[in-house]
XYZ file of C-alpha atoms in Angstrom:
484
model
C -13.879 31.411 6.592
C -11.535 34.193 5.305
C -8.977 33.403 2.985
C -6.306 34.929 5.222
C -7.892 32.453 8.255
C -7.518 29.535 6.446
C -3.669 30.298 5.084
C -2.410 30.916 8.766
C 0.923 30.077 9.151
C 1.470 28.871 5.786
C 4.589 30.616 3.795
C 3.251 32.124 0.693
C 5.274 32.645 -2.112
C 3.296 35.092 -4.200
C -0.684 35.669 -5.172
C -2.371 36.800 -7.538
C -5.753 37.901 -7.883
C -7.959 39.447 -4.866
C -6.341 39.117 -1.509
C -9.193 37.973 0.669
C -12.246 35.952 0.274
C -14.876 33.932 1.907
C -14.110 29.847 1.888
C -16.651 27.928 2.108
C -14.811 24.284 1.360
C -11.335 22.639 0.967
C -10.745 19.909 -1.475
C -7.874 18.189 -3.100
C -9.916 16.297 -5.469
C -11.399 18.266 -8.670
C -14.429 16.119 -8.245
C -15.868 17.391 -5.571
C -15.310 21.247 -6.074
C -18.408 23.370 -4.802
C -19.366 27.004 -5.118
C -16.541 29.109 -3.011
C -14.234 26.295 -2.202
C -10.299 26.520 -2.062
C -8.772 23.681 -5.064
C -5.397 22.213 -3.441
C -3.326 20.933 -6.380
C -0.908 18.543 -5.244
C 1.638 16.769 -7.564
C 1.201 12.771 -6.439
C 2.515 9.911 -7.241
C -0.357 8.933 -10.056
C -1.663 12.584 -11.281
C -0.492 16.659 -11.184
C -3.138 18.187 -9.410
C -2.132 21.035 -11.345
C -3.865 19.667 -14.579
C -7.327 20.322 -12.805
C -6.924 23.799 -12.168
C -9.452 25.320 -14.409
C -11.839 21.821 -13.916
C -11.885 22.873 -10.159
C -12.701 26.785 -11.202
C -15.379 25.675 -14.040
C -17.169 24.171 -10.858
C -17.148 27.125 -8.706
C -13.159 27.084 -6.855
C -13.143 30.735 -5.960
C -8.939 30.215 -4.718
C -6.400 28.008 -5.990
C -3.507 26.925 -3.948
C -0.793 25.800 -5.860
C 3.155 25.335 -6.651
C 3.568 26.501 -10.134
C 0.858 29.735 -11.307
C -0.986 29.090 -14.403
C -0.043 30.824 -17.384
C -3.948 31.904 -17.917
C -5.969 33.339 -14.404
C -9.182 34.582 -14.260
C -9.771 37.838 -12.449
C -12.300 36.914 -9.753
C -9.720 33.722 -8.998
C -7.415 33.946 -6.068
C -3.777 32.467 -6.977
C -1.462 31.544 -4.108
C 2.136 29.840 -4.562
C 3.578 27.953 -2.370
C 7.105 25.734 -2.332
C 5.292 22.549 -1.629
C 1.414 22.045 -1.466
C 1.736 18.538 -0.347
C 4.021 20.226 2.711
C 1.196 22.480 3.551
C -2.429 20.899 2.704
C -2.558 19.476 6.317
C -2.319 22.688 7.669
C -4.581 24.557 5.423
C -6.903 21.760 6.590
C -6.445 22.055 9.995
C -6.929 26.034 10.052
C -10.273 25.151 8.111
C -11.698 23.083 10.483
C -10.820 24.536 13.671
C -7.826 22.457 14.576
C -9.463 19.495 15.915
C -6.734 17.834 17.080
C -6.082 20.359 19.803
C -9.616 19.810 21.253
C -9.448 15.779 22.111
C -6.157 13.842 23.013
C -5.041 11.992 19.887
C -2.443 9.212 19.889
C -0.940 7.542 17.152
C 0.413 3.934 16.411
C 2.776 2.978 13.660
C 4.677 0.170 12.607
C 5.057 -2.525 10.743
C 2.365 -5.060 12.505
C 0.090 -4.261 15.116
C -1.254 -0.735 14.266
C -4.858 -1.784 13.793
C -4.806 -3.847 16.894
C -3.146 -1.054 18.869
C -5.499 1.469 17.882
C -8.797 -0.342 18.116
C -7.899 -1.848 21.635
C -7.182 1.922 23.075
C -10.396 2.745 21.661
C -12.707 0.126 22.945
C -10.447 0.154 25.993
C -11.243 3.729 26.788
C -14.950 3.721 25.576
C -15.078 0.505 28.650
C -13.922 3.734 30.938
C -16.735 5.889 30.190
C -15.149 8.004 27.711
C -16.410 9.455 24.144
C -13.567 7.932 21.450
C -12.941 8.193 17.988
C -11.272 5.585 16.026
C -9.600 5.927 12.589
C -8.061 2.670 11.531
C -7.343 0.257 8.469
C -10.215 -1.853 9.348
C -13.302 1.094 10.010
C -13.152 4.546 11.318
C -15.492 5.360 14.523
C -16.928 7.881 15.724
C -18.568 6.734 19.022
C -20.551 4.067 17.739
C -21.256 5.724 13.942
C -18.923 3.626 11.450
C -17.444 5.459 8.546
C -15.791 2.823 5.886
C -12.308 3.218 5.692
C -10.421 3.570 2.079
C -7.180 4.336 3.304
C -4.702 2.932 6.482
C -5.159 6.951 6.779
C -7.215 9.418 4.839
C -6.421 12.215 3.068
C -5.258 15.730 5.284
C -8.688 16.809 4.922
C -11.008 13.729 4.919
C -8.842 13.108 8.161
C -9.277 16.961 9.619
C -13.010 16.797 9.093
C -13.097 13.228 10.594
C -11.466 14.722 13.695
C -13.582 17.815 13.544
C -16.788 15.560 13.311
C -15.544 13.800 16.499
C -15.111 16.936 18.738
C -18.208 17.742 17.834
C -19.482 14.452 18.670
C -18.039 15.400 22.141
C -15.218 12.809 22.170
C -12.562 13.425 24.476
C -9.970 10.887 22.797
C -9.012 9.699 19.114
C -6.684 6.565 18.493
C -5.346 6.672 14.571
C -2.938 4.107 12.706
C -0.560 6.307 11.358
C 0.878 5.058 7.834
C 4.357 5.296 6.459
C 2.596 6.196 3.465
C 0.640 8.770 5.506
C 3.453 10.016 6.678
C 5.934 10.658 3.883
C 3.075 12.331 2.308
C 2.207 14.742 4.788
C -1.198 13.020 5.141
C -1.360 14.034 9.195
C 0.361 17.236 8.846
C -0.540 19.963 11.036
C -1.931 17.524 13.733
C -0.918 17.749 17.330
C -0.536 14.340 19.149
C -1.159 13.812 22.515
C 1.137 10.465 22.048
C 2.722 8.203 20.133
C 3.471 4.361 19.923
C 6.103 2.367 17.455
C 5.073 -1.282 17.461
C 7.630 -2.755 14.644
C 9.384 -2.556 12.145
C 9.639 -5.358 9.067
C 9.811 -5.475 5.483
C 6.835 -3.950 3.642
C 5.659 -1.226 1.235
C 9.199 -1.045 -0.370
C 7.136 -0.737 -3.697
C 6.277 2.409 -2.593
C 9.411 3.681 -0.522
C 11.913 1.824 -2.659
C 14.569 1.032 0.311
C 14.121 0.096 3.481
C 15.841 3.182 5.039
C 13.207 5.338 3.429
C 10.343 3.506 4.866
C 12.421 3.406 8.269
C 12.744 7.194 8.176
C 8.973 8.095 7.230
C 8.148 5.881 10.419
C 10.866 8.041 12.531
C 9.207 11.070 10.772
C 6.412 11.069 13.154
C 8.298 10.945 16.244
C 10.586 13.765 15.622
C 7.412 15.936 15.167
C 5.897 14.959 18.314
C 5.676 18.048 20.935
C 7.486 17.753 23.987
C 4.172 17.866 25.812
C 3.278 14.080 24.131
C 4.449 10.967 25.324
C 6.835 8.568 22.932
C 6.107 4.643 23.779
C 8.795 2.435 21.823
C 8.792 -1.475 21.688
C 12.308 -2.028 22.805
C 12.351 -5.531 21.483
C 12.901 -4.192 17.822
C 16.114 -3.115 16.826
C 14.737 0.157 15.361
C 13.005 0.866 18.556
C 15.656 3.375 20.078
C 15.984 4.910 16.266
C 12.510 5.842 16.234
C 13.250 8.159 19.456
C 16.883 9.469 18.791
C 15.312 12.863 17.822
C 12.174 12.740 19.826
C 11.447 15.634 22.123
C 8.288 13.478 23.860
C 8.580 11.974 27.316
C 10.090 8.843 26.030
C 8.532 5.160 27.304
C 9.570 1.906 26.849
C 7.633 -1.245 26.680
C 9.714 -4.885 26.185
C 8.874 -9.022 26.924
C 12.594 -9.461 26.722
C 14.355 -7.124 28.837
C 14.552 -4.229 31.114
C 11.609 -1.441 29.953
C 9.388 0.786 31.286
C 6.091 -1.370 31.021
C 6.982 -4.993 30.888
C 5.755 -8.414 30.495
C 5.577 -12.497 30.237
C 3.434 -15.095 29.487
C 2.518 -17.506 32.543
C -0.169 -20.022 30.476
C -1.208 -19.992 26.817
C -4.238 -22.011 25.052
C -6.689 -21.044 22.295
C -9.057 -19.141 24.551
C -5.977 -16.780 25.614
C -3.211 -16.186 28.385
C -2.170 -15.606 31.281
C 0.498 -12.369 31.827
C 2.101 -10.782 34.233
C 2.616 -7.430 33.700
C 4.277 -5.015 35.867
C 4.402 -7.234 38.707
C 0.654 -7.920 38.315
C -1.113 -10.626 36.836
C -3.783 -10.721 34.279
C -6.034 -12.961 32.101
C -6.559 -12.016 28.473
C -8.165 -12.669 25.313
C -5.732 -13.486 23.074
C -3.065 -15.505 21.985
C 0.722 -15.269 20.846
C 4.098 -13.122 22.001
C 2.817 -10.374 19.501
C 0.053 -9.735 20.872
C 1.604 -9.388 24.249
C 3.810 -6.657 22.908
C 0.309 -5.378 21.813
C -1.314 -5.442 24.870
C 2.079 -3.639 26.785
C 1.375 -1.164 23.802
C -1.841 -0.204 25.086
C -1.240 -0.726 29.026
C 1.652 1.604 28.758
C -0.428 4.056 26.844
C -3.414 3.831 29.144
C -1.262 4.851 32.135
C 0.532 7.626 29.891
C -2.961 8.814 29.212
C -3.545 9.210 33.259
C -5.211 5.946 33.688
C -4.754 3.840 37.004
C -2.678 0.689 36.096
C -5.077 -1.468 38.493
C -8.068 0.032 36.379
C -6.067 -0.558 33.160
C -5.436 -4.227 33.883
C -9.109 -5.079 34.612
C -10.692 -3.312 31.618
C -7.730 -5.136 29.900
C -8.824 -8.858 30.927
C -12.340 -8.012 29.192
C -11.537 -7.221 25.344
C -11.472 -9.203 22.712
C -9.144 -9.540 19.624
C -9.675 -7.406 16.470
C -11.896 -8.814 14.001
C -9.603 -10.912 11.610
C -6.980 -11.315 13.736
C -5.702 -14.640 14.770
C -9.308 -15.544 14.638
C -10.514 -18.989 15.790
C -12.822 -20.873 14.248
C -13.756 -24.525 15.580
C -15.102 -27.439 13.901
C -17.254 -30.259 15.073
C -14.351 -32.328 14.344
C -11.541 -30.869 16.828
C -10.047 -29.072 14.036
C -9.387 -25.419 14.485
C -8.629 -22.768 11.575
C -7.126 -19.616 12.636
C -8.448 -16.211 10.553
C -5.371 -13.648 9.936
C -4.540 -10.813 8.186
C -0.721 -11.464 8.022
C 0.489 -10.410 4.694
C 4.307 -9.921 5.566
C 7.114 -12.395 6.375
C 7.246 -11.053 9.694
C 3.695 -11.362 10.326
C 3.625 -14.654 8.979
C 5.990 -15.964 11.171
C 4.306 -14.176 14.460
C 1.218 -15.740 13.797
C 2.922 -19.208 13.148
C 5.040 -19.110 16.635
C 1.667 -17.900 18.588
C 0.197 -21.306 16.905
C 3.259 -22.974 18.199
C 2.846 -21.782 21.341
C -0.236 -23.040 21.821
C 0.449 -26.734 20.738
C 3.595 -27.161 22.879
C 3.382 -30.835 24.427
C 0.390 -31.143 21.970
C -0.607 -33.041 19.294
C -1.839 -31.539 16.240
C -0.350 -30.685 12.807
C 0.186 -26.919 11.182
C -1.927 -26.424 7.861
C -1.450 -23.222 6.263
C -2.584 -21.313 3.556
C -0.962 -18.290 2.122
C -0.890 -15.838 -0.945
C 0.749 -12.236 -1.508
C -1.032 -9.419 -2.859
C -0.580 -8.551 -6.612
C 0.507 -5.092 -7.529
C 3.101 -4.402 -4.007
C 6.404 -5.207 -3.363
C 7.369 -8.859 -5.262
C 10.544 -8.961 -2.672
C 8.654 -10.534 0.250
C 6.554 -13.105 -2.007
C 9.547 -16.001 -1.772
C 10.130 -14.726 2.280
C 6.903 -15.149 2.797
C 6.470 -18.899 1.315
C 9.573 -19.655 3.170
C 7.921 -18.847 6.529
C 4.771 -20.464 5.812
C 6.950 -23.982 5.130
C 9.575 -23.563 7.947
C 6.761 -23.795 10.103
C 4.525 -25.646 8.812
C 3.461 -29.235 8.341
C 1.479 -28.822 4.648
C 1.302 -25.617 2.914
C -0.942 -24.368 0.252
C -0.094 -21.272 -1.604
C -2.724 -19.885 -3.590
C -4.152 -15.986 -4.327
C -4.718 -13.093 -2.311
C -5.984 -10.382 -3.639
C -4.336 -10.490 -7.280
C -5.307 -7.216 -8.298
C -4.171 -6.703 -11.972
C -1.121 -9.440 -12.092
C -2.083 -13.068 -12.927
C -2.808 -15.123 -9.990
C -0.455 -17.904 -11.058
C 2.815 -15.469 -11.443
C 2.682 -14.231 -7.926
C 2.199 -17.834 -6.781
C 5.669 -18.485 -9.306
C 7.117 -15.808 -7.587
C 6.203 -16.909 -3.904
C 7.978 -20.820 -4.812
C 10.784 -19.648 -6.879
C 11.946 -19.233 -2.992
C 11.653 -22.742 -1.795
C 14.096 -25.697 -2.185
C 13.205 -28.985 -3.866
C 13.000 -30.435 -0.434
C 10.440 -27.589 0.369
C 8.525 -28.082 -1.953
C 7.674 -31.787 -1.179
C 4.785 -30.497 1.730
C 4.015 -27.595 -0.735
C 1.163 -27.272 -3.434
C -0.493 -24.806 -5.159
C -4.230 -23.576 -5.786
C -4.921 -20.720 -7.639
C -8.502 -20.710 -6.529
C -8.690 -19.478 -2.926
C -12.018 -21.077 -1.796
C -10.793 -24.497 -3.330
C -6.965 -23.741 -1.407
C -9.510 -23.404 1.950
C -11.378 -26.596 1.454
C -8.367 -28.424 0.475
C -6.842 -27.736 3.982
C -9.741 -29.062 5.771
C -9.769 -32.378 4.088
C -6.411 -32.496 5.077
C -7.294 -31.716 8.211
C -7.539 -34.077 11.283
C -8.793 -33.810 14.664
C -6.141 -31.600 16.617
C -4.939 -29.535 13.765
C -4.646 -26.117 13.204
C -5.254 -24.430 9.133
C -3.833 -20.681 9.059
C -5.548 -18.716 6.799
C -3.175 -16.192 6.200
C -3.391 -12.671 4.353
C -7.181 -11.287 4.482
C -8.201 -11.000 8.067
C -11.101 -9.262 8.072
C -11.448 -8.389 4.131
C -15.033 -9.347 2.948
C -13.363 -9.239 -0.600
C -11.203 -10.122 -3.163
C -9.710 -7.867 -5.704
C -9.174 -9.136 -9.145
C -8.594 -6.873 -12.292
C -9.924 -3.643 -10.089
C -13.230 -5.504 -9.245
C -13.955 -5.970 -5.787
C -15.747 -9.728 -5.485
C -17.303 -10.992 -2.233
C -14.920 -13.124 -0.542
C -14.598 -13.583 3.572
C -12.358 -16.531 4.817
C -14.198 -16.618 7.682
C -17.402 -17.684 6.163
C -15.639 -19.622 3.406
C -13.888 -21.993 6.550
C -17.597 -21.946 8.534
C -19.580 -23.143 5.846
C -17.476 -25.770 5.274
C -16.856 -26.593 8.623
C -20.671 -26.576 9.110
C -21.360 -28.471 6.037
């Protein structure tokens, strides 16, 4: 591709060096510089692109995009300023690969909670409708049935562009993507167009990152002001930053609520482990899953469904078939009536959806509440005390122990989670550092009719301690010992 191709509409501040030449890669990432490709130095949060300048030419960068020139350019090297390379990297990576995102519908979910579910039901939802899909999520990225690991809640503008790319090609007509607040505030999907978007929540999290909570509010509303007025806007009108997400929004704007007056609405007729019963729209429906979350969820997806052209009748019976996400509110059943519930909750707000859905469940039942929690080292220490306090208001026994400590000690982050309980709190709280011992604990405190919640991992296979990744899955941790 030309070089002039590839910089369409992108403001260039000056160049230096020849005018035009043929492109033959993009990259970000000194690393993987090949013979002809265009080096994007972005100033991030942990390095200055701009230090890898003549790295990315030594392996064969025939252009370099950058904010400030180098003091030293080689004559064969194309130099081109810009105000803000992180601004303009999506686009740049959007030209290169043919502007994807333009040739399949793609809809994006962000929030708080929910995104992964969101995203993954629209995708095996419309695959059950005949249709090619791509999926780009925290869990696993899809194309069709091909599974690409997933390093990021949303890669980088042109791991993400050449994802897309890769899926038109694959003849996919749709793509479903959690989009980020990191994602966002960095520009990670710029130069995308949307056929849709869908806020699910919005909760304390990431504030290591964004600092205040308005910041981390904004990046979320970020994405809805850029949606075209061609796309569709769904917003959960339960939350109180539901109609804040839209204020600027040019999209057809939607509404989805289990509390009041909204465009796609619903209630819960019958709840038990298996799933519910809902009514939505005036029309009934059994599902596969469990808790008031996860009916906001599933009006998430119904309402998008129908935005996307589908027949609510149709919608409603591909609906009843699905299953939950893989690591979320996850049942596992021993021989012994005692059930453990797999989740990936890792914020107070998650904690305590995941704890009500439980509730829900055992109304009129007996059966005590076992649950085991941690907090991730390395992220925002704020939530670690709100999160112990919603394990123990609704909980019977509580055992905090680790998640994935990355390079704090284990034991400080568990100080840090009970310096927010009470003396009286602490009376049906102890602590384990060891997670596998924290999970076996709970079930020999277990009795028939009780429920454990494993809280924090989901569907991790692994724990991360001191930057090593070590094998760890709480689902198999909970079946061998229920099995043993």
């Amino acid at each position: 591709m030309k070089l002039s191709e590839l910089l369409k509409s992108v403001s260039i501040l000056q160049i230096a060096g020849p005018a035009e030449t043929e492109i033959t890669g993009v990259n970000i990432d000194s690393r993987k510089i090949e013979k002809g490709h265009l080096f994007v130095a972005i100033k991030g949060t942990q390095t200055d692109g701009h230090k890898f300048i003549a790295k990315a030419i030594e392996l064969g960068a025939t252009a370099i995009l950058c904010e400030d020139m180098p003091e030293e350019k080689i004559e064969s090297v194309s130099y081109l300023q810009v105000a803000s390379t992180e601004d303009v990297v999506g686009q740049v990576a959007t030209n290169f690969y043919g502007n994807p995102s333009k040739k399949l519908k793609l809809v994006g979910v962000t929030g708080t909670n929910g995104k992964t579910t969101i995203a993954t039901l629209l995708y095996n939802m419309f695959r059950k409708f005949g249709h090619r899909c791509g999926l780009l999520s925290t869990v696993c990225n899809y194309i069709e049935d091909e599974a690409i690991a997933a390093d990021h809640t949303t890669p980088d503008p042109i791991e993400l562009n050449h994802l897309l790319h890769r899926m038109v090609e694959a003849g996919c007509e749709y793509a479903f993507m959690e989009c980020s607040s990191h994602a966002i505030a960095q520009k990670r999907i710029g130069g995308l167009t949307f056929a849709g978007g869908i806020f699910t929540n919005l909760t304390r999290d990431h504030l290591d990152y964004h600092k205040t909570f308005e910041n981390y509010r904004n990046a979320k509303k970020a994405f809805f002001d850029g949606l075209p007025k061609e796309a569709f806007a769904i917003t959960n009108a339960d939350d109180k930053n539901g109609s804040v997400m839209v204020q600027n929004c040019k999209a057809n704007i939607k509404t989805y609520s289990i509390r009041q007056m909204a465009d796609f609405r619903a209630h819960i007729i019958e709840c038990h482990f298996e799933g519910m019963y809902l009514e939505i729209n005036g029309r009934e429906v059994g599902v596969q899953f469990i808790g008031k979350f996860n009916v906001s969820n599933l009006l998430a997806v119904y309402g998008a469904a129908v935005m996307l052209g589908k027949n609510p009748e149709d919608v409603l019976v591909v609906m009843s078939t699905l299953k939950s996400v893989a690591g979320r509110l996850e049942p596992i059943r021993s021989k012994d009536g005692i059930t453990a519930v797999v989740d990936y909750a890792h914020t107070p707000d998650a904690l305590e959806n995941v704890l009500n859905a439980i509730h829900e469940v055992l109304e009129g039942k007996e059966g005590h509440v076992i649950t085991v929690c941690g907090a991730g080292g390395n992220r925002d220490k704020g939530k670690r005390p709100l999160m112990a306090q919603e394990a123990v208001k609704q909980s019977d026994r509580v055992i905090i122990t680790s998640d994935n400590p990355r390079f704090e000690e284990p034991q400080d982050i568990i100080n840090d989670m009970l310096a927010g309980l009470t003396p009286q709190q602490m009376k049906k709280v102890v602590s384990i550092v060891d997670r596998k011992e924290a999970i076996r604990t709970a079930c020999m405190m277990a009795q028939k009719g009780d429920v454990i919640l494993i809280a924090g991992k989901g569907h991790e296979d692994y724990q991360e301690i001191k930057g090593v990744k070590h094998h760890f899955d709480d689902r198999e941790v909970v079946s061998d010992i229920f099995n043993s």
